[in-house]
Coordinates of N, CA and C in Angstrom, one line a residue:
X340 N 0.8 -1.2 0.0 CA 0.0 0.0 0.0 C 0.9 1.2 0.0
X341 N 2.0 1.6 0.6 CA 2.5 2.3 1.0 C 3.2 2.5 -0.5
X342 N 3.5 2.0 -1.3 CA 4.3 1.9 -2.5 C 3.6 2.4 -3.5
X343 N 2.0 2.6 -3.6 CA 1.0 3.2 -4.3 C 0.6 4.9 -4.0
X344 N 1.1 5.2 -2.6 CA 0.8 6.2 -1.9 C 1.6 7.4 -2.0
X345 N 2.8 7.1 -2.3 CA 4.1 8.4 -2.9 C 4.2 8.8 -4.1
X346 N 4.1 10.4 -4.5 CA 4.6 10.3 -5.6 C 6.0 10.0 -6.5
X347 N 5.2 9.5 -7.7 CA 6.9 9.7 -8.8 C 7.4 11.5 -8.4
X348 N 9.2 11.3 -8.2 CA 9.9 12.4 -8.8 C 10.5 12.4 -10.2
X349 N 10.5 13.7 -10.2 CA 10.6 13.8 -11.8 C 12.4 14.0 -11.6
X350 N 13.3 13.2 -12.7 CA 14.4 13.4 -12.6 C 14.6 15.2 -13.1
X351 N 16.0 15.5 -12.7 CA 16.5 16.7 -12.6 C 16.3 17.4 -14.2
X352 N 16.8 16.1 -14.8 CA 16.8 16.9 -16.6 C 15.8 17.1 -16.7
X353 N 14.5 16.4 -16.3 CA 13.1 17.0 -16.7 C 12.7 18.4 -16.0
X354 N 13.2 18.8 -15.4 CA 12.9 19.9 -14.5 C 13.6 21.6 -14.9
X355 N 14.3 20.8 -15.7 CA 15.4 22.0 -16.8 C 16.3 22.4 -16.4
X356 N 16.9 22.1 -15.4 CA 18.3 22.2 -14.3 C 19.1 22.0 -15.2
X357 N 20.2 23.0 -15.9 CA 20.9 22.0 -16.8 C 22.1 21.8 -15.8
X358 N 22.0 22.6 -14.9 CA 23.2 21.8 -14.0 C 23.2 21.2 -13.0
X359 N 22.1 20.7 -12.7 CA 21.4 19.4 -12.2 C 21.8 18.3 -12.6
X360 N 21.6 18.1 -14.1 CA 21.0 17.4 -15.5 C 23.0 17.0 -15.9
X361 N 23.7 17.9 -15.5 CA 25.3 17.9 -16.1 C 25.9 16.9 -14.9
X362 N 25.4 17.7 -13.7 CA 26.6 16.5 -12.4 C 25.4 15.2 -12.8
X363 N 24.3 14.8 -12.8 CA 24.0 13.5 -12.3 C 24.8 12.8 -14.0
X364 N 25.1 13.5 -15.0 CA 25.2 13.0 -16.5 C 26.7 12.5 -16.0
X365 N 27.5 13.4 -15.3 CA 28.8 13.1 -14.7 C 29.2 11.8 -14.0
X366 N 28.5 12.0 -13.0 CA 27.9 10.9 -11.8 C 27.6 9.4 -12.8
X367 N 27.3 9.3 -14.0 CA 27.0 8.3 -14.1 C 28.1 7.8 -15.2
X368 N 28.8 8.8 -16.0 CA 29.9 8.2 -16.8 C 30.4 7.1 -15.8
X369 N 31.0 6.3 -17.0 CA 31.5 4.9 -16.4 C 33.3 4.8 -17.1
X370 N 33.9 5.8 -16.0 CA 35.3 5.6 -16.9 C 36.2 4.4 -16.9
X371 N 37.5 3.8 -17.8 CA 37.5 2.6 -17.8 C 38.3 1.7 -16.5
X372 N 38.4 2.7 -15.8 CA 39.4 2.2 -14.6 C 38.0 1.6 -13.7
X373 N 36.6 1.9 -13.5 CA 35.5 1.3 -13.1 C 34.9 0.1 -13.4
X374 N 35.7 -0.4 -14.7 CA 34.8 -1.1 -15.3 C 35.8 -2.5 -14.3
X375 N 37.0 -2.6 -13.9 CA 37.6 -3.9 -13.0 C 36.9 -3.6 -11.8
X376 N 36.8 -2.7 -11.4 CA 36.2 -2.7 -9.8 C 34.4 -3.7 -10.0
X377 N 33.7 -2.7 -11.0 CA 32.8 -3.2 -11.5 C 32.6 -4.9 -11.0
X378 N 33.5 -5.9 -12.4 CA 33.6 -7.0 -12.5 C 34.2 -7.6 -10.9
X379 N 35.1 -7.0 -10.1 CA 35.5 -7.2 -9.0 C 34.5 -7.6 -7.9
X380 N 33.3 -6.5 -8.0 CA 32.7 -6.5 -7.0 C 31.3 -7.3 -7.3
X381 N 31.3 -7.2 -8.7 CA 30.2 -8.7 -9.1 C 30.8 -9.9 -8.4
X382 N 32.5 -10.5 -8.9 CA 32.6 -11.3 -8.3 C 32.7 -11.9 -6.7
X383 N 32.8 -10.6 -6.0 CA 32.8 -11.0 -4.6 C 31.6 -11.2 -4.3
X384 N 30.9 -10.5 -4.9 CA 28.8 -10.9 -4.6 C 28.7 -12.3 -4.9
X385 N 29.1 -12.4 -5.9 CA 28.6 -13.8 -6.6 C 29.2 -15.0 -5.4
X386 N 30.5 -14.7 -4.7 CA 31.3 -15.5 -4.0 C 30.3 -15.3 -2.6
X387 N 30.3 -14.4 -2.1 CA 29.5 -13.8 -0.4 C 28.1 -14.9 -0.5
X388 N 27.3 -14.7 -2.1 CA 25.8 -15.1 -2.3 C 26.3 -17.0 -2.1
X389 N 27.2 -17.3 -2.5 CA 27.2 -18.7 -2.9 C 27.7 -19.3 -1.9
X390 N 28.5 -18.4 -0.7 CA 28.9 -18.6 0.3 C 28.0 -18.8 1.7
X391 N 27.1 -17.9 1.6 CA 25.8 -17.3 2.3 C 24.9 -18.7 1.7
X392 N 24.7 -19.3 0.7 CA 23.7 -20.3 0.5 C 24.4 -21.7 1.2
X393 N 25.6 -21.6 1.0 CA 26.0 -23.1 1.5 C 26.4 -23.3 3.3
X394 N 26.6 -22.1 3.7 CA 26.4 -21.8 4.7 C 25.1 -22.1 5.5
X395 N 23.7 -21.7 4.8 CA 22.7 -22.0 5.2 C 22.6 -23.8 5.0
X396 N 23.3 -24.3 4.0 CA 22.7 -25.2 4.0 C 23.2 -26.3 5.0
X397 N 24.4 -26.0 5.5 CA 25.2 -26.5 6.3 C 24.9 -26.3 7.4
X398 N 24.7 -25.5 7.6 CA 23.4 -25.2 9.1 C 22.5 -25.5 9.2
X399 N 21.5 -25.8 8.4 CA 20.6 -26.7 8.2 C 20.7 -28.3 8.2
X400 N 22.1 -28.5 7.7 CA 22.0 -30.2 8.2 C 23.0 -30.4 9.7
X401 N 23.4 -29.7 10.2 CA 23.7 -29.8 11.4 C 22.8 -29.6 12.4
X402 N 21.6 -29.1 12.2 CA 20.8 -28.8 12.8 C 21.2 -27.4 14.1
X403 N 21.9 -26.3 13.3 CA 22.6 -25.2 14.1 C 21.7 -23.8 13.4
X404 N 21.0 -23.2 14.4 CA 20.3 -22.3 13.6 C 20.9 -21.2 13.5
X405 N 22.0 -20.6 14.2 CA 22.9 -19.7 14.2 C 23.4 -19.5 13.1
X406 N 24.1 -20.6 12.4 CA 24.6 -20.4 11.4 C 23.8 -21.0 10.4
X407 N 22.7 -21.1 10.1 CA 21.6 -21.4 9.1 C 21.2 -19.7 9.2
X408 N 20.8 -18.8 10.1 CA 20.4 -17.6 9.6 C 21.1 -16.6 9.3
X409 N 22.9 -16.5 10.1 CA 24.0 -16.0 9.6 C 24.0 -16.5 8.0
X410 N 23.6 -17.3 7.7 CA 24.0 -18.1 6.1 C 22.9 -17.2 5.5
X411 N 21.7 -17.6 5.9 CA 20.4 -16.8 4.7 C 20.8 -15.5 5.3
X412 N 21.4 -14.4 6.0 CA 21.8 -13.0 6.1 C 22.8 -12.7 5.4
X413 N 23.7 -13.8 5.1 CA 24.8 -13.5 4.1 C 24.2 -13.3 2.5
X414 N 23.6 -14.4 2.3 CA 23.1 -14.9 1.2 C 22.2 -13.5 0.5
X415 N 21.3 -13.2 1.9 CA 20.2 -12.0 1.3 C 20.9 -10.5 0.9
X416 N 21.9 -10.3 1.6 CA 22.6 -9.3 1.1 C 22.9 -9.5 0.3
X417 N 23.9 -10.5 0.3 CA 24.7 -10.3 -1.4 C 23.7 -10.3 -2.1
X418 N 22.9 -10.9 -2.0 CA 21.7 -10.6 -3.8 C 21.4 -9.7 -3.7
X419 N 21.1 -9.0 -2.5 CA 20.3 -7.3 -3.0 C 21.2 -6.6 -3.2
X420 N 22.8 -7.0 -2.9 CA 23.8 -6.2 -3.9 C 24.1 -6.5 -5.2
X421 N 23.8 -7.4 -5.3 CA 24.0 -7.7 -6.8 C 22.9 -7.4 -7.6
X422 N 21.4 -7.3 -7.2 CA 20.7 -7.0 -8.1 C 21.0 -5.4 -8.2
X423 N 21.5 -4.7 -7.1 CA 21.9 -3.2 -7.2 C 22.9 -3.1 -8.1
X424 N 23.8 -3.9 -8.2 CA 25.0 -3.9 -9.5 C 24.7 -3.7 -10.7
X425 N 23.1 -4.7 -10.7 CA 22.9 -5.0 -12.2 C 22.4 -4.0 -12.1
X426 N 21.2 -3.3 -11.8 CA 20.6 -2.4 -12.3 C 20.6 -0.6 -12.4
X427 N 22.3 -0.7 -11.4 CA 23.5 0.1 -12.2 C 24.3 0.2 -13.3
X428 N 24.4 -0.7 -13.7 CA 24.9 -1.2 -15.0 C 23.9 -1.4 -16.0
X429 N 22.8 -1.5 -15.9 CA 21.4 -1.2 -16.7 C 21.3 0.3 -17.3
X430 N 21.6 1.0 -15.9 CA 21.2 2.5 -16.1 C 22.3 3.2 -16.8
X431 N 23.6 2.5 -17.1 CA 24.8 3.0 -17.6 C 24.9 2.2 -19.1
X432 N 24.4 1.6 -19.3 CA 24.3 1.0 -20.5 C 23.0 2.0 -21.3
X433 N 22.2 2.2 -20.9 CA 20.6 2.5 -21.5 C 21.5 4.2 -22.2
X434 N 22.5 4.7 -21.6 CA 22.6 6.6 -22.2 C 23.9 6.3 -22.9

């Protein structure tokens, strides 16, 4: 409900800020020294996520719930960082 209840903002360019419209265009160049951090930090997600699942699962057959919810806390971050990766890299590919 709450997610129906706020309005859209309008980004900066639409508003006619052109120097608004100039730092966020800045902010989002992607120079090439970013592009290894980039791939760097996909890979430690991918590693944290896959670390965080087997964790869970290993806590799960020991029957230890400490480290079965440490494991799904690992696990849940890393995905919401990685889906944040991707959909930075969405928004730098699209301009």
């Amino acid at each position: 409900m709450g997610a129906y209840s706020t309005p859209r903002l309008k980004p900066a360019a639409a508003n006619g800020d052109s120097a608004a419209a100039a730092n966020i265009q800045h902010a989002l160049s992607n120079p090439p020294g970013n592009r290894a951090v980039a791939v760097a930090a996909r890979v430690m997600g991918w590693l944290f996520f896959v670390g965080g699942l087997v964790g869970a699962g290993l806590g799960i057959a020991g029957l230890h719930v400490e480290i079965t919810v440490a494991g799904l806390i690992l696990a849940c971050t890393a995905g919401l960082i990685l889906l944040k990766l991707r959909t930075d890299r969405d928004v730098l590919e699209k301009d």
